[in-house]
Tab-separated table of C-alpha atoms in Angstrom:
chain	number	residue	atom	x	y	z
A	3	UNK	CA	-20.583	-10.708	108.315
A	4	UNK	CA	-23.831	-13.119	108.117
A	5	UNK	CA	-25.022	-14.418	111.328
A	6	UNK	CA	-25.897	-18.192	110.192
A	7	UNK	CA	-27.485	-19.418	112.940
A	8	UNK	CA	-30.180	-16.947	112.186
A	9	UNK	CA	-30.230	-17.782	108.625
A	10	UNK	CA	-30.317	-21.688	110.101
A	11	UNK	CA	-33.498	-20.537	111.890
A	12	UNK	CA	-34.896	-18.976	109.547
A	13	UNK	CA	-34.866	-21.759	106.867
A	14	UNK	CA	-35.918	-24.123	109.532
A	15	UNK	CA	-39.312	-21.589	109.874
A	16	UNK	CA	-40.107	-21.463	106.644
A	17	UNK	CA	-39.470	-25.597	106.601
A	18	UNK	CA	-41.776	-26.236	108.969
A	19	UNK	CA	-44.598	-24.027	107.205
A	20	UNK	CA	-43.843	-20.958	108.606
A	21	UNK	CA	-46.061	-21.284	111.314
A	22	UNK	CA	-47.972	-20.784	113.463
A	23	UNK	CA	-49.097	-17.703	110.594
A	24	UNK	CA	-50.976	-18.512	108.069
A	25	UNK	CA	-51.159	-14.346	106.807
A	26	UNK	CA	-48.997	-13.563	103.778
A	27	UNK	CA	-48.018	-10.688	105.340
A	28	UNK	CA	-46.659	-11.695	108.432
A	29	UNK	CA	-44.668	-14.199	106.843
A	30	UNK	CA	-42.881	-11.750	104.464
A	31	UNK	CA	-42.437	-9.113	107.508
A	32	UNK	CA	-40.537	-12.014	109.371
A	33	UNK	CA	-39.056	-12.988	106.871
A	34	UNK	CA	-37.274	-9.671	105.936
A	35	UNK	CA	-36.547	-8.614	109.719
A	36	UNK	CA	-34.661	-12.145	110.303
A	37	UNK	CA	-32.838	-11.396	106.966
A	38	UNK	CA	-31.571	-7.981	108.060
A	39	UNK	CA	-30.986	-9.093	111.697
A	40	UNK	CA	-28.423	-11.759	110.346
A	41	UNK	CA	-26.770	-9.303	108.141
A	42	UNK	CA	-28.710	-9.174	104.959
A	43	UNK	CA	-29.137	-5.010	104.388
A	44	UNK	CA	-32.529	-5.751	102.986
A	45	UNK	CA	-33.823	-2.162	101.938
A	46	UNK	CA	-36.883	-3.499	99.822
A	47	UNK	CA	-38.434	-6.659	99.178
A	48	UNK	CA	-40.904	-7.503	96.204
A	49	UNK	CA	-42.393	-10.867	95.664
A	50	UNK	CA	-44.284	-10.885	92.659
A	51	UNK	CA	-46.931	-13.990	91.671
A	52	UNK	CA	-49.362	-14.802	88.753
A	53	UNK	CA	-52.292	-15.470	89.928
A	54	UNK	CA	-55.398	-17.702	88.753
A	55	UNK	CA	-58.470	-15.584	89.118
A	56	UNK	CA	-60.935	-14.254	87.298
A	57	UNK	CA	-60.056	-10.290	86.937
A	58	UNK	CA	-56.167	-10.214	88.827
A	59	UNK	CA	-53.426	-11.250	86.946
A	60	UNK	CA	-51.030	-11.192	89.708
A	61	UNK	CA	-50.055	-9.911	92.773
A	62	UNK	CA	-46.722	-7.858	94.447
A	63	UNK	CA	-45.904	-7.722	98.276
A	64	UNK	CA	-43.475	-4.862	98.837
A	65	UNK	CA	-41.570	-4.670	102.396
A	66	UNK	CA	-39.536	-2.000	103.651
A	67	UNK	CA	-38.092	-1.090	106.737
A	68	UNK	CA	-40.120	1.398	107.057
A	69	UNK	CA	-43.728	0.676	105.968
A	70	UNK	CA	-43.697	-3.049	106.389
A	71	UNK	CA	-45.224	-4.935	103.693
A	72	UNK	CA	-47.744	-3.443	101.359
A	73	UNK	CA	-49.487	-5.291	98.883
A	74	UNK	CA	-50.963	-4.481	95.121
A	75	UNK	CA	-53.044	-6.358	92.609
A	76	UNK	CA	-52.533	-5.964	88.733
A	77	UNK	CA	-55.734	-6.616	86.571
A	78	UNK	CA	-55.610	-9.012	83.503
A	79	UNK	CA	-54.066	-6.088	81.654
A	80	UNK	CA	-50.795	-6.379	83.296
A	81	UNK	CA	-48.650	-8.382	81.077
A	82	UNK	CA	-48.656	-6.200	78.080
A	83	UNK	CA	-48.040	-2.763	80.546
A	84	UNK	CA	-44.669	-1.046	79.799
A	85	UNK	CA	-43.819	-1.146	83.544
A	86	UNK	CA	-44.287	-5.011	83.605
A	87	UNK	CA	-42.552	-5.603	80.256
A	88	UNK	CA	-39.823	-3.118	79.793
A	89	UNK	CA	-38.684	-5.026	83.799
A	90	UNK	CA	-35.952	-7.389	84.928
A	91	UNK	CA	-39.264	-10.154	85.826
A	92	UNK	CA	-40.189	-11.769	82.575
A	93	UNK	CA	-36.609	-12.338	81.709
A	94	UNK	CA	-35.904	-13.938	84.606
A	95	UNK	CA	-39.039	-16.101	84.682
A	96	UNK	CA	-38.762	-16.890	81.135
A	97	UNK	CA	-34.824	-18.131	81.319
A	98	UNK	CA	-35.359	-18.905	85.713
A	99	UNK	CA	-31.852	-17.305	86.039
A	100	UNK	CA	-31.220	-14.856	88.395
A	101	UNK	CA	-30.717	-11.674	87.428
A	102	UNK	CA	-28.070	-8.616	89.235
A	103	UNK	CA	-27.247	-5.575	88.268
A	104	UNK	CA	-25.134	-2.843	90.764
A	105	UNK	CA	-26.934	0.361	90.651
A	106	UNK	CA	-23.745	2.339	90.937
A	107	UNK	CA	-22.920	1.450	87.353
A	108	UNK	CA	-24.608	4.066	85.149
A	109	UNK	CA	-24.900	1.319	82.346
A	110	UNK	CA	-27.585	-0.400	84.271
A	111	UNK	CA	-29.696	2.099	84.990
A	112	UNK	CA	-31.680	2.340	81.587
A	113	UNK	CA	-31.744	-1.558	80.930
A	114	UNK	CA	-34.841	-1.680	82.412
A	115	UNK	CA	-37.246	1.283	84.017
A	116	UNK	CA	-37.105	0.025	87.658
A	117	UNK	CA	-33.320	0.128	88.056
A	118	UNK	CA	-33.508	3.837	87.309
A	119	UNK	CA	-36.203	4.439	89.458
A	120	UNK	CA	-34.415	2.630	92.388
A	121	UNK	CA	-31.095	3.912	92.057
A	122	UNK	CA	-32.389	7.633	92.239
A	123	UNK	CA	-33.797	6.723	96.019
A	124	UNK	CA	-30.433	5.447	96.425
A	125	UNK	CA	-30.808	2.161	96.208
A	126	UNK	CA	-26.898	0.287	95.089
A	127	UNK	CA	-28.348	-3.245	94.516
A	128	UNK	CA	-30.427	-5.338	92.837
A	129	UNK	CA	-31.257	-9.020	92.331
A	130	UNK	CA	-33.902	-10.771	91.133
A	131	UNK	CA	-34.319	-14.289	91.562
A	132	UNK	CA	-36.624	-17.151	89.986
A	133	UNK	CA	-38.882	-18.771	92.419
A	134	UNK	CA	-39.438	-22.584	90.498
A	135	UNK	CA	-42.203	-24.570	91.828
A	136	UNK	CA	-42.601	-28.188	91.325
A	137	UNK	CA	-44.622	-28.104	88.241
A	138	UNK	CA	-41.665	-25.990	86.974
A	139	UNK	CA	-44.331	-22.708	86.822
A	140	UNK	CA	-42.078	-19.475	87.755
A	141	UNK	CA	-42.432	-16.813	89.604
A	142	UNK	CA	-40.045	-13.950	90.857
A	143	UNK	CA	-38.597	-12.276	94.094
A	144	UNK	CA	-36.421	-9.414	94.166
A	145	UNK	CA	-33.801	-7.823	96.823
A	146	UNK	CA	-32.615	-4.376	96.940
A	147	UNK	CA	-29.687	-2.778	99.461
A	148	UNK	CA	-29.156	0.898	99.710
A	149	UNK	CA	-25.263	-0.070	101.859
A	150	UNK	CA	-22.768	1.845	99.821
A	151	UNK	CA	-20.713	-1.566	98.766
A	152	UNK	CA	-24.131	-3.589	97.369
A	153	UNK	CA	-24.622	-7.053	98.343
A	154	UNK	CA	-21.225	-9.068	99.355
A	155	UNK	CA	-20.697	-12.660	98.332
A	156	UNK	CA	-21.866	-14.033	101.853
A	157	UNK	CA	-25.143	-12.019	101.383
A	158	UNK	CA	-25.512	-12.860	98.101
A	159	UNK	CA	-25.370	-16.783	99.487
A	160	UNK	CA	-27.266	-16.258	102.816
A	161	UNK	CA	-29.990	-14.779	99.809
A	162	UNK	CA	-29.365	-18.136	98.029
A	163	UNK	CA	-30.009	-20.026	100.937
A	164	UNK	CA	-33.269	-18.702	102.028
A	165	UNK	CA	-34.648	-18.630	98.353
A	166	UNK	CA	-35.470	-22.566	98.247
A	167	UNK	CA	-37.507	-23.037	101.233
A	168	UNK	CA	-39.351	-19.598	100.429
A	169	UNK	CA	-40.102	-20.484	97.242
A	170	UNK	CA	-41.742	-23.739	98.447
A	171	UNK	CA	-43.655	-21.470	100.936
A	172	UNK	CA	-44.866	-19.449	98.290
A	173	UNK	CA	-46.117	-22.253	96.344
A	174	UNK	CA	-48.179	-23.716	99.214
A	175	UNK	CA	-49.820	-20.110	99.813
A	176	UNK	CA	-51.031	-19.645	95.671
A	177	UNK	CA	-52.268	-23.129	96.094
A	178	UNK	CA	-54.424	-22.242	98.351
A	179	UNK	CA	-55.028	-18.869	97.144
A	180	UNK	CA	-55.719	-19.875	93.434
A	181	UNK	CA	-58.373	-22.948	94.876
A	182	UNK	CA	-59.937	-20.156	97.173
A	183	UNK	CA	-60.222	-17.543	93.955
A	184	UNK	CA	-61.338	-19.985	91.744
A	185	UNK	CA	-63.755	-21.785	94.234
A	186	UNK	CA	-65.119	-18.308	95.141
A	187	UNK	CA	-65.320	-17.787	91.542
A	188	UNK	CA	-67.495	-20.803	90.328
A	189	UNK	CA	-69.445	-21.559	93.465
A	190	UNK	CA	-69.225	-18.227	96.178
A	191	UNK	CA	-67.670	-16.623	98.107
A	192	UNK	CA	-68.977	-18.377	101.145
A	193	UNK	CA	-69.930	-21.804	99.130
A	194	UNK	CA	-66.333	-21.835	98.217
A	195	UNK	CA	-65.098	-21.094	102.142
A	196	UNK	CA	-67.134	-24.129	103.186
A	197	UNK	CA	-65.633	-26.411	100.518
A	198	UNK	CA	-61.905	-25.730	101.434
A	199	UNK	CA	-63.250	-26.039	104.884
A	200	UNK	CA	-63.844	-29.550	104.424
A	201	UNK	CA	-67.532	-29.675	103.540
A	202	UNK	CA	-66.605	-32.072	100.091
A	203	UNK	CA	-69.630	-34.996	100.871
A	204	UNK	CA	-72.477	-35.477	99.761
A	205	UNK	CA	-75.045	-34.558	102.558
A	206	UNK	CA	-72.498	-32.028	103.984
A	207	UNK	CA	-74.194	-28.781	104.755
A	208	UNK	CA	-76.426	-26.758	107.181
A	209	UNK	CA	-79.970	-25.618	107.527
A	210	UNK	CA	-79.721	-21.637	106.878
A	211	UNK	CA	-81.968	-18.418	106.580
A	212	UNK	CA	-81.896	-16.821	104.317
A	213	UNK	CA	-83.521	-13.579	101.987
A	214	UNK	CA	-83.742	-15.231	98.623
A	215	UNK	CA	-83.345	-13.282	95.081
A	216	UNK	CA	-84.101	-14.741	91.212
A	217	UNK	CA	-83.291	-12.581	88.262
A	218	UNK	CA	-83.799	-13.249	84.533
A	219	UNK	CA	-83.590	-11.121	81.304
A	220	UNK	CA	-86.697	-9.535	79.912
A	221	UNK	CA	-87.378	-11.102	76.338
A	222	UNK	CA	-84.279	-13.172	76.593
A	223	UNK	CA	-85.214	-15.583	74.040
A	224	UNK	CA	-86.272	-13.008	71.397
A	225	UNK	CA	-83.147	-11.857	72.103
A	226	UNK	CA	-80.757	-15.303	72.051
A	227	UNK	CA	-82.806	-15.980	68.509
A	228	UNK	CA	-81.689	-12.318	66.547
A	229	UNK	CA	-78.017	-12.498	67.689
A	230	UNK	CA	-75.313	-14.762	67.690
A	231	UNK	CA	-73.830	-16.969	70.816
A	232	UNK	CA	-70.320	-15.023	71.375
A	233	UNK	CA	-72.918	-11.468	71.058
A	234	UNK	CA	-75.127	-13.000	74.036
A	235	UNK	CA	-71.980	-14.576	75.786
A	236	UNK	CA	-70.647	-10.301	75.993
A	237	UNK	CA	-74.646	-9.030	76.601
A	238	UNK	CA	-74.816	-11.437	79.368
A	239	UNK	CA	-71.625	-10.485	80.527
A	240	UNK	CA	-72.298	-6.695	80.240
A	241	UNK	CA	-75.617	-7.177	82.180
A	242	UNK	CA	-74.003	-9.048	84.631
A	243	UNK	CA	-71.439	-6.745	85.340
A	244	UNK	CA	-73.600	-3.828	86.522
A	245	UNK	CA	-75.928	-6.047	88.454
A	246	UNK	CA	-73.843	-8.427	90.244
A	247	UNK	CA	-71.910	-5.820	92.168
A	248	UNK	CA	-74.824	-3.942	94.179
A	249	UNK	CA	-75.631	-7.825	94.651
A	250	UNK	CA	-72.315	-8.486	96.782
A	251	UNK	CA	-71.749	-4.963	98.130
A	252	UNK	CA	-74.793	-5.349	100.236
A	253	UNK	CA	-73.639	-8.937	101.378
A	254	UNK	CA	-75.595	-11.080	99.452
A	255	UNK	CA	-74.083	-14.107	97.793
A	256	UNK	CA	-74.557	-15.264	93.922
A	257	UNK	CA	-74.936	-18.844	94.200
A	258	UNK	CA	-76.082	-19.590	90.266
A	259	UNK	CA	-75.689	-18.182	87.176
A	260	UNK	CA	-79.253	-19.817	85.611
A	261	UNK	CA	-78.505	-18.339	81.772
A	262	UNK	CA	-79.778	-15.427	81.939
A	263	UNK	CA	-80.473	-14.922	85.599
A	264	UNK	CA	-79.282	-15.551	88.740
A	265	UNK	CA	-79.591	-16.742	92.286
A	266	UNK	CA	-78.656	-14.789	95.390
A	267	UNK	CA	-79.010	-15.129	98.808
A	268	UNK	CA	-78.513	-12.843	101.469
A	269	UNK	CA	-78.166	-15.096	105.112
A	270	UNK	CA	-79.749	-13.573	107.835
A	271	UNK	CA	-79.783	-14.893	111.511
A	272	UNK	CA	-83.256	-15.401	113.355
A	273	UNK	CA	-86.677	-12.873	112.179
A	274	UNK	CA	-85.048	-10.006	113.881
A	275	UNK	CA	-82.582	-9.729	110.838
A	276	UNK	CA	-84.797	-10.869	108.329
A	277	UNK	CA	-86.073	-7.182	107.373
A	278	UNK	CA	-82.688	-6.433	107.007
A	279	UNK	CA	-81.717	-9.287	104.417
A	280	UNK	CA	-84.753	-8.080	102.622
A	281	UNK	CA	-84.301	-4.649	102.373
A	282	UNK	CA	-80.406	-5.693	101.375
A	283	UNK	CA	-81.908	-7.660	98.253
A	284	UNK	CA	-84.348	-5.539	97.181
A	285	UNK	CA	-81.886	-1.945	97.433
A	286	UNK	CA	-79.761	-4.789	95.243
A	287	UNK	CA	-82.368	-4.596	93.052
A	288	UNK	CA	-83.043	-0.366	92.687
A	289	UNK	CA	-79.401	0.333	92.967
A	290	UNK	CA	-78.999	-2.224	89.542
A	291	UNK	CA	-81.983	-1.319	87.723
A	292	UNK	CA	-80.751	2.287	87.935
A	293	UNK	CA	-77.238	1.193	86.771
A	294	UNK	CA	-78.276	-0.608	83.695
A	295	UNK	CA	-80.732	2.141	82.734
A	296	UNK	CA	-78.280	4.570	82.788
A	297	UNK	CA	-75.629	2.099	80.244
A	298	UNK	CA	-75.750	1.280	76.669
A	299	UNK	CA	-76.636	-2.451	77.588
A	300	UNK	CA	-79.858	-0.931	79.099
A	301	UNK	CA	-80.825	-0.106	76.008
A	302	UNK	CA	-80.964	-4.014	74.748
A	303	UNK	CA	-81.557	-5.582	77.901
A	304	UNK	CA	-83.905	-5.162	81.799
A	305	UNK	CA	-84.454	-7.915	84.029
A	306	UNK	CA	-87.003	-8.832	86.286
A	307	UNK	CA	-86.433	-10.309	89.662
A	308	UNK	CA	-88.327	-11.918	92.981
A	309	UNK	CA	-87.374	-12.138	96.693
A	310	UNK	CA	-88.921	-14.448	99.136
A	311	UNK	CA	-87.436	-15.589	102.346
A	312	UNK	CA	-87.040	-18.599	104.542
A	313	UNK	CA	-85.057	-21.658	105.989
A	314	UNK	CA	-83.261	-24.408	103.764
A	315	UNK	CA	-80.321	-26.551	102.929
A	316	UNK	CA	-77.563	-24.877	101.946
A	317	UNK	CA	-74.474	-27.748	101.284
A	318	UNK	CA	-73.465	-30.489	98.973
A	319	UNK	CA	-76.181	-32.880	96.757
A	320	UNK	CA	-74.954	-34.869	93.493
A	321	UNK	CA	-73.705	-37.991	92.043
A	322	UNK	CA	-70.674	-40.040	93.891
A	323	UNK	CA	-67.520	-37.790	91.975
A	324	UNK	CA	-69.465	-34.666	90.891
A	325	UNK	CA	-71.218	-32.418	93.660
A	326	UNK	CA	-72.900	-28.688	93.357
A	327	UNK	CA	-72.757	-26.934	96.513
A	328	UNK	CA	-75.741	-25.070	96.743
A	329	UNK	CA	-79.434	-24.569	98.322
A	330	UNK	CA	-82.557	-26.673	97.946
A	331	UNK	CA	-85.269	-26.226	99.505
A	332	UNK	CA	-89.437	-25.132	99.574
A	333	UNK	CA	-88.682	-21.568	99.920
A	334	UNK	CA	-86.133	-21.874	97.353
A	335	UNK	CA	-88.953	-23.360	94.506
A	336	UNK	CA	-91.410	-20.736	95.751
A	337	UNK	CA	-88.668	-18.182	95.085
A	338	UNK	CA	-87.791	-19.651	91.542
A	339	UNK	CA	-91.693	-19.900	91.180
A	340	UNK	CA	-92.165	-16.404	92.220
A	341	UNK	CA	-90.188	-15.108	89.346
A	342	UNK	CA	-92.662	-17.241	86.885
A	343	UNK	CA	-95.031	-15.330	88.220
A	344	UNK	CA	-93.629	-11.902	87.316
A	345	UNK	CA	-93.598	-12.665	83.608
A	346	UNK	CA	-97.184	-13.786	83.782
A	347	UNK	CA	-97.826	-10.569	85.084
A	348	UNK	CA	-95.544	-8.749	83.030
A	349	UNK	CA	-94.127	-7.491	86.542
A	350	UNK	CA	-90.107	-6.493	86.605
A	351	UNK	CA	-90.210	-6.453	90.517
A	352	UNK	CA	-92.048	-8.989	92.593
A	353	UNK	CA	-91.981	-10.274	96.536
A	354	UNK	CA	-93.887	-12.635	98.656
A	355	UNK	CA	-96.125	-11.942	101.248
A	356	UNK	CA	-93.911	-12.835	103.406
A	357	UNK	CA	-91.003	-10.332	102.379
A	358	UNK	CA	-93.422	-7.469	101.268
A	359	UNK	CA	-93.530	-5.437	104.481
A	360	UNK	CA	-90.074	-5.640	104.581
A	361	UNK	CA	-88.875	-4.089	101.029
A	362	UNK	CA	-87.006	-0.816	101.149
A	363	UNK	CA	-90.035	0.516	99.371
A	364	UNK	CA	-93.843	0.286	99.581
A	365	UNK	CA	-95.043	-2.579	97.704
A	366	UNK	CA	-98.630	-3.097	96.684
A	367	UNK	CA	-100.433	-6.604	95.480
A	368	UNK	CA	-99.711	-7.101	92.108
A	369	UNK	CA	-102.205	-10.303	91.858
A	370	UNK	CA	-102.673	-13.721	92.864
A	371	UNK	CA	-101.930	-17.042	91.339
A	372	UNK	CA	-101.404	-20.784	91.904
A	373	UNK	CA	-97.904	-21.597	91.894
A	374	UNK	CA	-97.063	-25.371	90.894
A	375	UNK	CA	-96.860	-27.470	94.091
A	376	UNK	CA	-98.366	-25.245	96.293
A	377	UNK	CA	-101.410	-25.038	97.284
A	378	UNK	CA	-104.260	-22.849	96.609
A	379	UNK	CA	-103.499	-18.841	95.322
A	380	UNK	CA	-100.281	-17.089	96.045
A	381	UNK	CA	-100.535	-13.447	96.774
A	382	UNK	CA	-98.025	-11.761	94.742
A	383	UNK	CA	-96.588	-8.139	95.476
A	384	UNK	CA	-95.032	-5.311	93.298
A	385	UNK	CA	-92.422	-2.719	94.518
């Protein structure tokens, strides 16, 4: 027998936002626990969502009893997998029916792969149910019992009941989810943290410190004028792939894609941490020059980069209803100057003075310069 006053409860939570949790996981474990307490013989839980991000096509949280809620990402290949197509989910998305099917009848075990697979851990039950969010977009849950008699009609209505306010639960969280991927995406990671933080102005933002990084392409424009725009769209994209990563696994940020370069920063907190942001950028640098070398793209393309250092605005500027989130500043045009510099001197790594003792490598002075709007000669360094 269901217990609805814990069902009443439990719809009330998810009402009210679910709170005061905003983690994905918690919600689901409480979620499940309240479900079985009532009556529900919840074995497994999946709730599977599309998701709008760059390289995951969607993501599954799976509770049990046992393990609590576990959670898996499927890359952009997903869709067309054998597990995701020969499955009870894109039918019921695409007709947002629910689907059921006992696991005692033999007949349902090879409609689709997963029904096997469950009913040989013993699983009895299955249903799958639409989640339909406002816009009408769908997305899927499913509920599995291992009780000998399956799901009864007051479980299979205590499941009913709960589904609404979950699904508008789980539309609230891939909101925000889907603006923090994309945001993260387009402006960084931390760029994009500070937007859905509230930082939306113009004039919003902080001074920071930080280690400072350009990139470009060697002989990019010899090679943009012998090959076609989609053939530089996937060389740009190849190069970027191998570089980016030793970029962000050493905590720097990419706040500009500039063609065919970048700009990173790597935020540091007072001169005692600035030789580590420095050495950060410039391992960044080794660890991708190696990389590339060692692919086919290295073969068409190197880069050349420059790190400098220092303090500067890092927020919104722009015109009244379009903003850029990013970081302007002198240190910043000294960096982006810096760079200049190592094509005039047909240099692929450069620092400033001010970064050179701090490289994760002996540097040496490469030359000096004047840099437009600075005054007098720059010393320039080589590592």
């Amino acid at each position: 027998m269901v217990e609805r006053p814990i069902i009443d409860d439990l719809n009330r939570w998810m009402i009210d936002g679910a709170r005061p949790s905003a983690d994905a996981r918690i919600i689901i474990d409480r979620f499940c626990r309240d479900l079985v307490t009532a009556g529900v013989p919840i074995d497994r839980f999946a709730l599977f969502i599309n998701t709008l991000h760059p390289n995951v096509a969607g993501r599954r949280f799976t509770w049990t009893p046992q393990a609590g809620v576990d959670l898996r990402e499927g890359g952009l290949g997903l869709f067309v997998m054998e597990e995701y197509v020969n499955n009870p989910l894109p039918r019921v998305t695409r007709t947002q029916e629910p689907l059921r099917r006992r696991l005692t009848d033999p007949a349902s075990l090879t409609e689709f792969i997963i029904l096997g697979e469950l009913a040989s851990e013993g699983f009895t039950d299955y249903i799958a149910h639409p989640l339909i969010f406002t816009t009408g977009e769908t997305h899927s849950a499913t509920f599995s019992t291992k009780a000998a008699d399956g799901f009864s009609d007051d479980m299979l209505m205590a499941v009913e009941a709960v589904r609404r306010p979950l699904t508008r639960l789980v539309e609230a969280y891939l909101l925000r989810l889907n603006a923090a991927s994309i945001l993260s995406a387009y402006v960084g990671r931390n760029s994009g943290g500070q937007v859905l933080a509230g930082k939306v102005h113009r004039g919003d933002g902080e001074e920071i410190e930080a280690a400072i990084l350009f990139t470009d392409l060697i002989g990019f424009t010899a090679l943009s004028n012998r090959h076609s725009g989609p053939q530089i769209v996937t060389l740009l994209n190849d190069v970027f792939d191998i570089i980016v990563p030793p970029v962000e696994e050493r905590g720097g940020e990419i706040l500009k894609f500039l063609g065919d370069g970048f700009f990173a920063i790597f935020p540091y907190g007072g001169q005692e941490e600035l030789s580590r942001a420095v050495k950060a950028a410039s391992e960044a640098v080794l660890d991708s020059e190696e990389k590339l070398a060692g692919s086919t793209v290295g073969k068409t393309a190197g880069f050349r980069s420059a790190i400098h250092a220092g303090r500067f605005h890092y927020g919104n500027i722009g015109g009244a209803n379009r903003l850029d989130f990013t970081a302007i500043g002198r240190p910043v045009n000294y960096a982006a100057r810096l760079l200049s510099a190592a094509d005039a001197l047909s240099a692929r790594r450069v620092a400033s003075a001010e970064t050179a003792q701090h490289l994760c490598q002996p540097s040496r002075l490469a030359g000096e310069m004047p840099f437009k709007g600075f005054e007098g000669h720059q010393k320039i360094f080589s590592y």
